[in-house]
Amino acid sequence: MKDRFNLYRFASPATFYPLAGKMIPWFVALAVVFGLAGLYLGMLVAPTDFQQGEGYRIIFIHVPASWMSMFIYLVMAFWAAIGLAFNTRLSGMMAQALAPTGALMAFLSLWTGALWGKPMWGTWWVWDARLTSELILLFLYIGYMALTAAIDDQRRADKAGGLLLLVGVVNIPIIYFSVKWWNTLHQGSSVNLTKSSMAETMLWGMLLMALCFWMYSIAVALMRARTIMLERERHTDWAKALLAGEGA
Amino acid sequence: MTLEADNLECVRGERRLFAGLSFRLDPGELLYLQGRNGAGKTSLLRMLIGLLPPESGEIRWQDRSIKSDDFRADLCYLGHLNAIKEELTPLESLLAAARLADEELSEDDAIDALEQVGLAGREDLACKYLSQGQKRRVALARLVKERRPLWVLDEPFVALDVAAVDWLAGLISEHLQRGGLAVMTTHQLVDIPAGTVRELRLG
Amino acid sequence: MTLEADNLECVRGERRLFAGLSFRLDPGELLYLQGRNGAGKTSLLRMLIGLLPPESGEIRWQDRSIKSDDFRADLCYLGHLNAIKEELTPLESLLAAARLADEELSEDDAIDALEQVGLAGREDLACKYLSQGQKRRVALARLVKERRPLWVLDEPFVALDVAAVDWLAGLISEHLQRGGLAVMTTHQLVDIPAGTVRELRLG
Amino acid sequence: MIYWNSLGDFLAMGGYGHYVWGSFGLTALIMAIEPVVVARHQRATILRLKRQMRAESRTESPTRSPAEQRNTAA
Amino acid sequence: MFRIITAVIGRDLRLAMRRQADIVSALFFFVIVVSLFPLGIGPEPDLLRKLAPGVLWVAALLATMLSLPRLFADDHRDGTLEQLALAPHPLGLVVTGKVIAHWLVSGLPLALVAPVLGIQFDLSADALLVLTGAILLGTPALSGIGAIGAALTLGLRGGGVLVSLLVLPLYIPVLIFGAGAVDATVTGLGGEGHLSLLAAITFASVGFAPWASAAALKIALE
Amino acid sequence: MFRIITAVIGRDLRLAMRRQADIVSALFFFVIVVSLFPLGIGPEPDLLRKLAPGVLWVAALLATMLSLPRLFADDHRDGTLEQLALAPHPLGLVVTGKVIAHWLVSGLPLALVAPVLGIQFDLSADALLVLTGAILLGTPALSGIGAIGAALTLGLRGGGVLVSLLVLPLYIPVLIFGAGAVDATVTGLGGEGHLSLLAAITFASVGFAPWASAAALKIALE
Ligand code: HEM
Ligand SMILES: Nc1ncnc2c1ncn2[C@@H]1O[C@H](COP(=O)(O)OP(=O)(O)OP(=O)(O)O)[C@@H](O)[C@H]1O
Ligand SMILES: Nc1ncnc2c1ncn2[C@@H]1O[C@H](COP(=O)(O)OP(=O)(O)OP(=O)(O)O)[C@@H](O)[C@H]1O
Ligand SMILES: [Mg+2]
Ligand SMILES: [Mg+2]
């Protein structure tokens, strides 16, 4: 009972709300710094690709957006597992705060992929395994949001949504390994820790942009989490004190 | 065999319905929940049977938490809804309910129970053709042969005519005399001749 | 303004519930239907409002058959079901019901009616969050401003607490004093102080 | 250091301008709009909650009173 | 007369907004079903282009149909339908309102996303235009005819699946002319003839279906 | 343990027999959807043969999915589900029984008529055999995964359509391997690999899904 209480306190909205408020500006600043550096390297310094011409520069958003769309889903599933196991209030809020950003990332991955595909493959869209599974990921995000929106009781919504996230997490390895399992039009993995086929600057540009997207996602998710938190906890003492204190 | 509630708190939506509610129920005792519409009677019953986790506090059956399967083997719950299938006949409903609740119930016993609730001659009519009160009677027929110690009944008298109300009151008091426990809500004034009736007023 | 039933016969499934039933109801009179579960009370009410065609016999309102639209403009029916939407708030439910029934009801009147049924402060909460009895009260709020002459009520007291039962009994008797007519069933013993109460026992 | 010779070259992206700027443009747009939407939603929520709190303190607060007010029908 | 129709539309739209899920889900069902086909059939663009009109129309039929069981069921279950039937105006008007609201919620959005899905199947701009027009013209008929099926199966337990059994055969003309219009455009024959037939079907069924449904509803209420 | 599973299966099958509409309708939905395609797409046999596996599988997915909302909804509405949750054995066993019964009523019949429909699409005898086997192997997974979706959306108003939103994405692997098996046979590559993957999916989902569904049901009952 006692250690559970501690955990509960650690993840308690009352401590988390002000902490998140203080952290947001830092993440925004980091996102801007990484973004500027990444854009500088990727858009201004990096040379052209001998195969794809300048069109390859879409990679600097396509890949970070694709990565984030999968990563955010994993994080949501992680929160869901915590929430179902320990019954913490915070986890459901975090999952719900992350979902729209994750869906946007999946959408951006599809959008930039389509814009890339037209010049490279001659078509906006092919029914290739990776593209399709990314589309499914978007559907999973939307399904999660629709489910939690359809349930009015927040506690129930969190639990049901968490269960769905855990069930849907099987899709992530499918997306990731789809290029390996089926031979497809879409490019295989080219980022490799030991040897890289990419130019050094390109690689760095991509990694910096990925960091930028990461920080951005954290910042937006924290902002959204704060709103959700206040809304849900409006009858607790800390929220009331906060609402009463904050200037109009 | 005791049912104990310890410092229960109930929050529905954003409303705290009750808090710090404790009681203890011993064999032969009836807990009679009272309270206005919306006071939280149904919510409390659902907590007692383990379907609604309390916001805080604990419920114990025989000094153990009610989360165990043992508790459910001792419990008989009858809610607002009748839990009968429109397509099945009263007899089939009764037998299916027993089988799914892991109870032994012979066909003769079932027919006997249906006779007692005044459905003789309708054992083989699909339930959808029954009137409001007759459907309720099918649901109540479960209680006739029920020997589980804890009965939890949510407004059992609704839709029953006067004769049926009397009969049910008798059935409950028999159960209590056998040493059973019962928790019940109702807005109708019904006199249940039983050993101890504890009243608990919500709201 | 009279409601007349002439030699009604009702067959449900294969069972003849009643036959040769006739009565006449004049302004200020209450017809109180009684009978066991399954006697055919609900069936009779549905005949009176024109939803269930009688096997034989006829029902007349102001000496004309009840099939006309005029009859329905004079009728207010409240059934087993509450006819409210879970997603709408009590206020919206009431206003929508009035608009769909082609009645004038201002928002102030609606709020006033909800206050009278004891739902003040919940006008803006979706109905699904209400308890059994509160939902019933939303349905009953329609009656507060209702000036149609004929009220047909099927077990209106179900799920209501004691205070609400008293209030509703008062509302019905006011309606009768205004010269209205009412037909009602209930298994609960409720005293309605009205001019003439006719009792009709089925089965 | 810088790979491009002129701004025009940069904007043309070797003929892929539409595709590249279409991608970057929409991404920038989304990343600009999303935080604004979230922040506005937060401000609106805080205002609404404050209004609600004032309204609740004028009557009795529903969570505080275990009972419901004005239950008995008039 | 119009007052009651608008009152019904207003209420139904408000309910749809409250539920949100309703609008979004019919749409996403459409999107998902359309996306399933290439998965089952394979990715060759030529093949897909030939399939597109048929697949999109079948998906539109199914998406409309899926929301049908609830057209009257909710009102029936909670007793509102009884009250509507007892109101002092013809039930057919009420049903007209409900059909229009159903189309606004489940038909109109389909027409709006259809072009996007068409792109996935590599359709030309012309074909996309005709596709959108055809869906816009044809879906009211789907709502109208569907209302009859929904009313006939009201309160029956097998409802959800039974309604498809009754309604899908009646949808076939809409499917043939709707898909035909797009096909004709793709093959360069021009889809005007098909489109005007579609308009005629819609006109007839929106005018007539509410009254048939009203009759069916009265039977269901006995 | 087996007693309770068989008790549930027995009751659900008896209910399905009583309603009749249930069994017949899922089947007819399947048949009608499959038959709609030639209408929407045109009668060329070559094209149809290529379409067959995809169309049949999509139709099987949709037919299964359509009966999902009622998997728990009836029991929920009339209070039986509460009683099941209060019975002194794990709810997962009850759900296992319900999943099996659902498959017997909605999956098995599809496998039985699939060959007949395959003939309409001019499939070879080999392909028909693989098609039947694949549907037989794959549909239990559809019932299992579907149960999770049905449990999650239980009691929600948008239920029927919402369930498709949740479940269809999860059905996609079944669709791909199921259609792939037939495709591979048609093109002479042999469908054994696909079939064994299908069997693995079915095995995993029938074992795991009932427990996830049971957890979702408990949430819904709060
Ligand atoms: C709508 C279409 C597309 C979608 C949904 C999509 C999806 C994805 C996803 C999910 C990833 C990350 C997976 C990983 O890193 O392992 C990725 C990476 C990548 N994509 Fe795409 N893609 C699309 C179109 C394209 C196109 C047209 C190209 C280029 C011709 C392309 C090139 C790449 C490259 C180079 C990577 C990085 C792979 C790596 O280094 O690991 N993608 N895409
Ligand atoms: N649709 C139907 N088909 C066949 N029989 C029916 C149908 N509806 C009701 N019955 C039968 O008609 C009889 C009367 O039903 P009704 O609902 O009118 O009774 P009631 O007097 O209102 O009873 P209660 O007090 O229980 O509400 C019942 O015995 C029932 O079995
Ligand atoms: N799922 C829910 N979400 C939010 N609020 C709820 C929910 N269920 C019930 N409530 C609220 O909880 C209160 C108590 O409901 P409950 O059903 O326990 O009342 P009750 O005492 O049984 O009333 P009645 O006598 O009318 O049956 C009501 O005011 C209702 O508005
Ligand atoms: Mg209650
Ligand atoms: Mg009755």
CSV table of N, CA, C and O in Angstrom, one decimal, chain C residues 12 46 49 51-53 69 72-73 75 77-79 81-85 87-89 92 96 99-102 104 142 148, chain E residues 3-4 7-8 11 14-15 18-19 74-80 82-91 94 218 221-222:
chain,number,residue,atom,x,y,z
C,12,ARG,N,-53.9,-11.1,-27.8
C,12,ARG,CA,-52.5,-10.9,-28.0
C,12,ARG,C,-51.9,-12.3,-28.1
C,12,ARG,O,-52.2,-13.2,-27.3
C,46,ARG,N,-52.7,1.0,-25.2
C,46,ARG,CA,-52.2,1.2,-26.6
C,46,ARG,C,-53.3,1.2,-27.6
C,46,ARG,O,-53.2,1.8,-28.6
C,49,ILE,N,-54.9,4.8,-27.4
C,49,ILE,CA,-54.2,5.8,-28.1
C,49,ILE,C,-54.0,5.6,-29.6
C,49,ILE,O,-53.4,6.3,-30.4
C,51,LEU,N,-52.5,3.0,-31.2
C,51,LEU,CA,-51.3,2.3,-31.7
C,51,LEU,C,-51.6,0.8,-31.9
C,51,LEU,O,-50.9,0.2,-32.7
C,52,LEU,N,-52.5,0.3,-31.2
C,52,LEU,CA,-52.8,-1.2,-31.4
C,52,LEU,C,-54.3,-1.3,-31.8
C,52,LEU,O,-55.2,-0.9,-31.1
C,53,PRO,N,-54.5,-1.8,-33.1
C,53,PRO,CA,-55.9,-1.8,-33.5
C,53,PRO,C,-56.7,-2.9,-32.7
C,53,PRO,O,-56.1,-4.0,-32.6
C,69,ASP,N,-56.3,13.0,-37.1
C,69,ASP,CA,-55.2,13.7,-36.5
C,69,ASP,C,-55.7,14.6,-35.3
C,69,ASP,O,-54.9,14.9,-34.4
C,72,ARG,N,-55.1,13.0,-32.0
C,72,ARG,CA,-53.7,13.0,-31.5
C,72,ARG,C,-53.3,14.4,-31.0
C,72,ARG,O,-52.4,14.5,-30.1
C,73,ALA,N,-54.0,15.5,-31.5
C,73,ALA,CA,-53.7,16.8,-31.0
C,73,ALA,C,-54.2,17.0,-29.6
C,73,ALA,O,-53.8,18.0,-28.9
C,75,LEU,N,-54.1,14.5,-27.3
C,75,LEU,CA,-53.7,13.4,-26.5
C,75,LEU,C,-52.3,13.6,-25.9
C,75,LEU,O,-51.4,14.1,-26.6
C,77,TYR,N,-49.5,11.0,-24.1
C,77,TYR,CA,-49.3,9.6,-23.7
C,77,TYR,C,-47.9,9.5,-23.1
C,77,TYR,O,-46.9,10.0,-23.6
C,78,LEU,N,-47.9,8.8,-22.0
C,78,LEU,CA,-46.6,8.5,-21.3
C,78,LEU,C,-46.5,7.0,-21.1
C,78,LEU,O,-47.3,6.5,-20.3
C,79,GLY,N,-45.6,6.3,-21.7
C,79,GLY,CA,-45.5,4.9,-21.6
C,79,GLY,C,-44.5,4.4,-20.6
C,79,GLY,O,-44.0,5.1,-19.8
C,81,LEU,N,-41.7,3.5,-21.4
C,81,LEU,CA,-40.4,4.1,-21.8
C,81,LEU,C,-40.5,5.6,-21.7
C,81,LEU,O,-41.5,6.2,-21.8
C,82,ASN,N,-39.3,6.2,-21.4
C,82,ASN,CA,-39.3,7.6,-21.1
C,82,ASN,C,-39.2,8.5,-22.3
C,82,ASN,O,-39.5,9.7,-22.2
C,83,ALA,N,-38.9,8.0,-23.5
C,83,ALA,CA,-38.8,8.8,-24.7
C,83,ALA,C,-37.9,10.0,-24.5
C,83,ALA,O,-38.2,11.1,-25.0
C,84,ILE,N,-36.8,9.8,-23.8
C,84,ILE,CA,-35.8,10.8,-23.8
C,84,ILE,C,-34.5,10.2,-24.4
C,84,ILE,O,-34.2,9.1,-24.3
C,85,LYS,N,-33.7,11.1,-25.0
C,85,LYS,CA,-32.4,10.7,-25.6
C,85,LYS,C,-31.3,10.9,-24.6
C,85,LYS,O,-31.2,11.9,-23.9
C,87,GLU,N,-28.3,11.4,-25.0
C,87,GLU,CA,-27.2,12.4,-25.2
C,87,GLU,C,-27.7,13.8,-25.0
C,87,GLU,O,-26.9,14.7,-24.8
C,88,LEU,N,-29.0,14.0,-25.0
C,88,LEU,CA,-29.5,15.4,-24.8
C,88,LEU,C,-29.6,15.7,-23.4
C,88,LEU,O,-29.7,14.8,-22.5
C,89,THR,N,-29.5,17.0,-23.0
C,89,THR,CA,-29.8,17.4,-21.7
C,89,THR,C,-31.3,17.4,-21.4
C,89,THR,O,-32.1,17.4,-22.3
C,92,GLU,N,-32.9,20.2,-23.3
C,92,GLU,CA,-33.0,20.0,-24.7
C,92,GLU,C,-34.1,18.9,-25.0
C,92,GLU,O,-34.9,19.0,-26.0
C,96,ALA,N,-37.2,19.6,-27.4
C,96,ALA,CA,-37.3,18.8,-28.6
C,96,ALA,C,-38.7,18.1,-28.6
C,96,ALA,O,-39.4,18.0,-29.6
C,99,ARG,N,-41.4,20.5,-29.5
C,99,ARG,CA,-41.3,20.9,-30.9
C,99,ARG,C,-41.9,19.8,-31.8
C,99,ARG,O,-42.6,20.0,-32.7
C,100,LEU,N,-41.4,18.5,-31.5
C,100,LEU,CA,-41.9,17.4,-32.3
C,100,LEU,C,-43.3,17.1,-32.1
C,100,LEU,O,-44.0,16.6,-33.0
C,101,ALA,N,-43.9,17.5,-31.0
C,101,ALA,CA,-45.3,17.2,-30.7
C,101,ALA,C,-46.1,18.4,-31.2
C,101,ALA,O,-47.3,18.5,-31.0
C,102,ASP,N,-45.4,19.4,-31.8
C,102,ASP,CA,-46.1,20.6,-32.3
C,102,ASP,C,-46.8,21.4,-31.2
C,102,ASP,O,-47.9,21.9,-31.4
C,104,GLU,N,-46.2,24.6,-28.3
C,104,GLU,CA,-45.4,25.8,-28.0
C,104,GLU,C,-44.9,25.6,-26.6
C,104,GLU,O,-45.6,25.3,-25.7
C,142,ARG,N,-42.8,16.8,-19.0
C,142,ARG,CA,-43.6,17.2,-20.1
C,142,ARG,C,-45.0,17.5,-19.6
C,142,ARG,O,-45.7,18.3,-20.2
C,148,ARG,N,-53.2,19.6,-22.9
C,148,ARG,CA,-54.1,18.7,-23.7
C,148,ARG,C,-55.1,18.0,-22.8
C,148,ARG,O,-54.7,17.6,-21.7
E,3,ARG,N,-42.0,23.3,-40.8
E,3,ARG,CA,-41.6,23.4,-39.4
E,3,ARG,C,-41.2,22.1,-38.8
E,3,ARG,O,-40.2,21.9,-38.2
E,4,ILE,N,-42.1,21.1,-39.1
E,4,ILE,CA,-41.8,19.8,-38.4
E,4,ILE,C,-40.6,19.2,-39.1
E,4,ILE,O,-39.8,18.6,-38.4
E,7,ALA,N,-37.6,20.8,-37.7
E,7,ALA,CA,-37.5,20.4,-36.3
E,7,ALA,C,-36.8,19.0,-36.2
E,7,ALA,O,-35.9,18.8,-35.4
E,8,VAL,N,-37.2,18.1,-37.0
E,8,VAL,CA,-36.6,16.8,-37.0
E,8,VAL,C,-35.2,16.8,-37.4
E,8,VAL,O,-34.3,16.2,-36.7
E,11,ARG,N,-33.0,18.3,-34.6
E,11,ARG,CA,-32.8,17.4,-33.5
E,11,ARG,C,-31.8,16.3,-33.9
E,11,ARG,O,-30.8,16.0,-33.2
E,14,ARG,N,-28.3,17.6,-34.2
E,14,ARG,CA,-27.7,17.9,-32.9
E,14,ARG,C,-27.3,16.6,-32.2
E,14,ARG,O,-26.2,16.5,-31.6
E,15,LEU,N,-28.1,15.6,-32.3
E,15,LEU,CA,-27.7,14.3,-31.8
E,15,LEU,C,-26.4,13.7,-32.4
E,15,LEU,O,-25.5,13.3,-31.7
E,18,ARG,N,-23.6,15.5,-31.0
E,18,ARG,CA,-23.2,15.1,-29.7
E,18,ARG,C,-22.5,13.8,-29.7
E,18,ARG,O,-21.6,13.5,-28.9
E,19,ARG,N,-22.9,12.9,-30.6
E,19,ARG,CA,-22.2,11.6,-30.7
E,19,ARG,C,-20.9,11.6,-31.4
E,19,ARG,O,-20.1,10.7,-31.3
E,74,ASP,N,-32.9,3.7,-32.3
E,74,ASP,CA,-32.7,4.5,-31.1
E,74,ASP,C,-34.0,5.1,-30.6
E,74,ASP,O,-34.4,5.0,-29.5
E,75,ASP,N,-34.7,5.7,-31.6
E,75,ASP,CA,-36.0,6.3,-31.3
E,75,ASP,C,-37.0,5.2,-30.8
E,75,ASP,O,-37.8,5.5,-30.0
E,76,HIS,N,-36.9,4.0,-31.4
E,76,HIS,CA,-37.8,3.0,-31.0
E,76,HIS,C,-37.5,2.5,-29.6
E,76,HIS,O,-38.4,2.4,-28.8
E,77,ARG,N,-36.3,2.3,-29.3
E,77,ARG,CA,-35.9,1.7,-28.0
E,77,ARG,C,-36.3,2.6,-26.9
E,77,ARG,O,-36.7,2.1,-25.8
E,78,ASP,N,-36.1,3.9,-27.1
E,78,ASP,CA,-36.3,4.8,-25.9
E,78,ASP,C,-37.7,5.4,-25.9
E,78,ASP,O,-38.0,6.2,-25.1
E,79,GLY,N,-38.6,4.9,-26.8
E,79,GLY,CA,-40.0,5.3,-26.8
E,79,GLY,C,-40.3,6.6,-27.5
E,79,GLY,O,-41.4,7.0,-27.6
E,80,THR,N,-39.2,7.3,-28.1
E,80,THR,CA,-39.5,8.5,-28.8
E,80,THR,C,-40.4,8.3,-30.1
E,80,THR,O,-41.2,9.1,-30.4
E,82,GLU,N,-42.8,6.2,-30.6
E,82,GLU,CA,-44.2,6.2,-30.2
E,82,GLU,C,-44.7,7.6,-30.1
E,82,GLU,O,-45.8,7.9,-30.6
E,83,GLN,N,-43.9,8.5,-29.5
E,83,GLN,CA,-44.4,9.9,-29.3
E,83,GLN,C,-44.5,10.5,-30.7
E,83,GLN,O,-45.4,11.3,-30.9
E,84,LEU,N,-43.5,10.2,-31.6
E,84,LEU,CA,-43.6,10.8,-32.9
E,84,LEU,C,-44.8,10.4,-33.6
E,84,LEU,O,-45.5,11.1,-34.3
E,85,ALA,N,-45.1,9.1,-33.5
E,85,ALA,CA,-46.3,8.5,-34.2
E,85,ALA,C,-47.6,9.1,-33.6
E,85,ALA,O,-48.6,9.2,-34.3
E,86,LEU,N,-47.5,9.6,-32.4
E,86,LEU,CA,-48.7,10.2,-31.7
E,86,LEU,C,-48.9,11.7,-32.0
E,86,LEU,O,-49.9,12.3,-31.6
E,87,ALA,N,-47.8,12.3,-32.6
E,87,ALA,CA,-47.9,13.7,-32.8
E,87,ALA,C,-48.9,14.0,-33.8
E,87,ALA,O,-49.2,13.2,-34.7
E,88,PRO,N,-49.5,15.2,-33.8
E,88,PRO,CA,-50.7,15.5,-34.7
E,88,PRO,C,-50.3,15.9,-36.1
E,88,PRO,O,-50.9,16.9,-36.6
E,89,HIS,N,-49.3,15.3,-36.7
E,89,HIS,CA,-49.0,15.5,-38.1
E,89,HIS,C,-48.6,14.2,-38.7
E,89,HIS,O,-48.2,13.3,-38.0
E,90,PRO,N,-48.7,14.1,-40.0
E,90,PRO,CA,-48.4,12.8,-40.6
E,90,PRO,C,-47.0,12.3,-40.3
E,90,PRO,O,-46.1,13.1,-40.4
E,91,LEU,N,-46.9,11.0,-40.0
E,91,LEU,CA,-45.6,10.5,-39.7
E,91,LEU,C,-44.6,10.6,-40.9
E,91,LEU,O,-43.4,10.7,-40.7
E,94,VAL,N,-42.2,13.4,-40.6
E,94,VAL,CA,-41.2,13.2,-39.7
E,94,VAL,C,-40.1,12.3,-40.4
E,94,VAL,O,-38.9,12.6,-40.2
E,218,LYS,N,-45.6,2.2,-38.5
E,218,LYS,CA,-46.8,2.0,-37.8
E,218,LYS,C,-47.0,0.5,-37.5
E,218,LYS,O,-47.5,0.1,-36.4
E,221,LEU,N,-44.9,-0.6,-34.7
E,221,LEU,CA,-45.3,-0.1,-33.3
E,221,LEU,C,-46.5,-0.9,-32.7
E,221,LEU,O,-46.7,-0.8,-31.5
E,222,GLU,N,-47.3,-1.6,-33.5
E,222,GLU,CA,-48.3,-2.4,-33.0
E,222,GLU,C,-47.8,-3.3,-31.9
E,222,GLU,O,-48.5,-3.7,-31.0
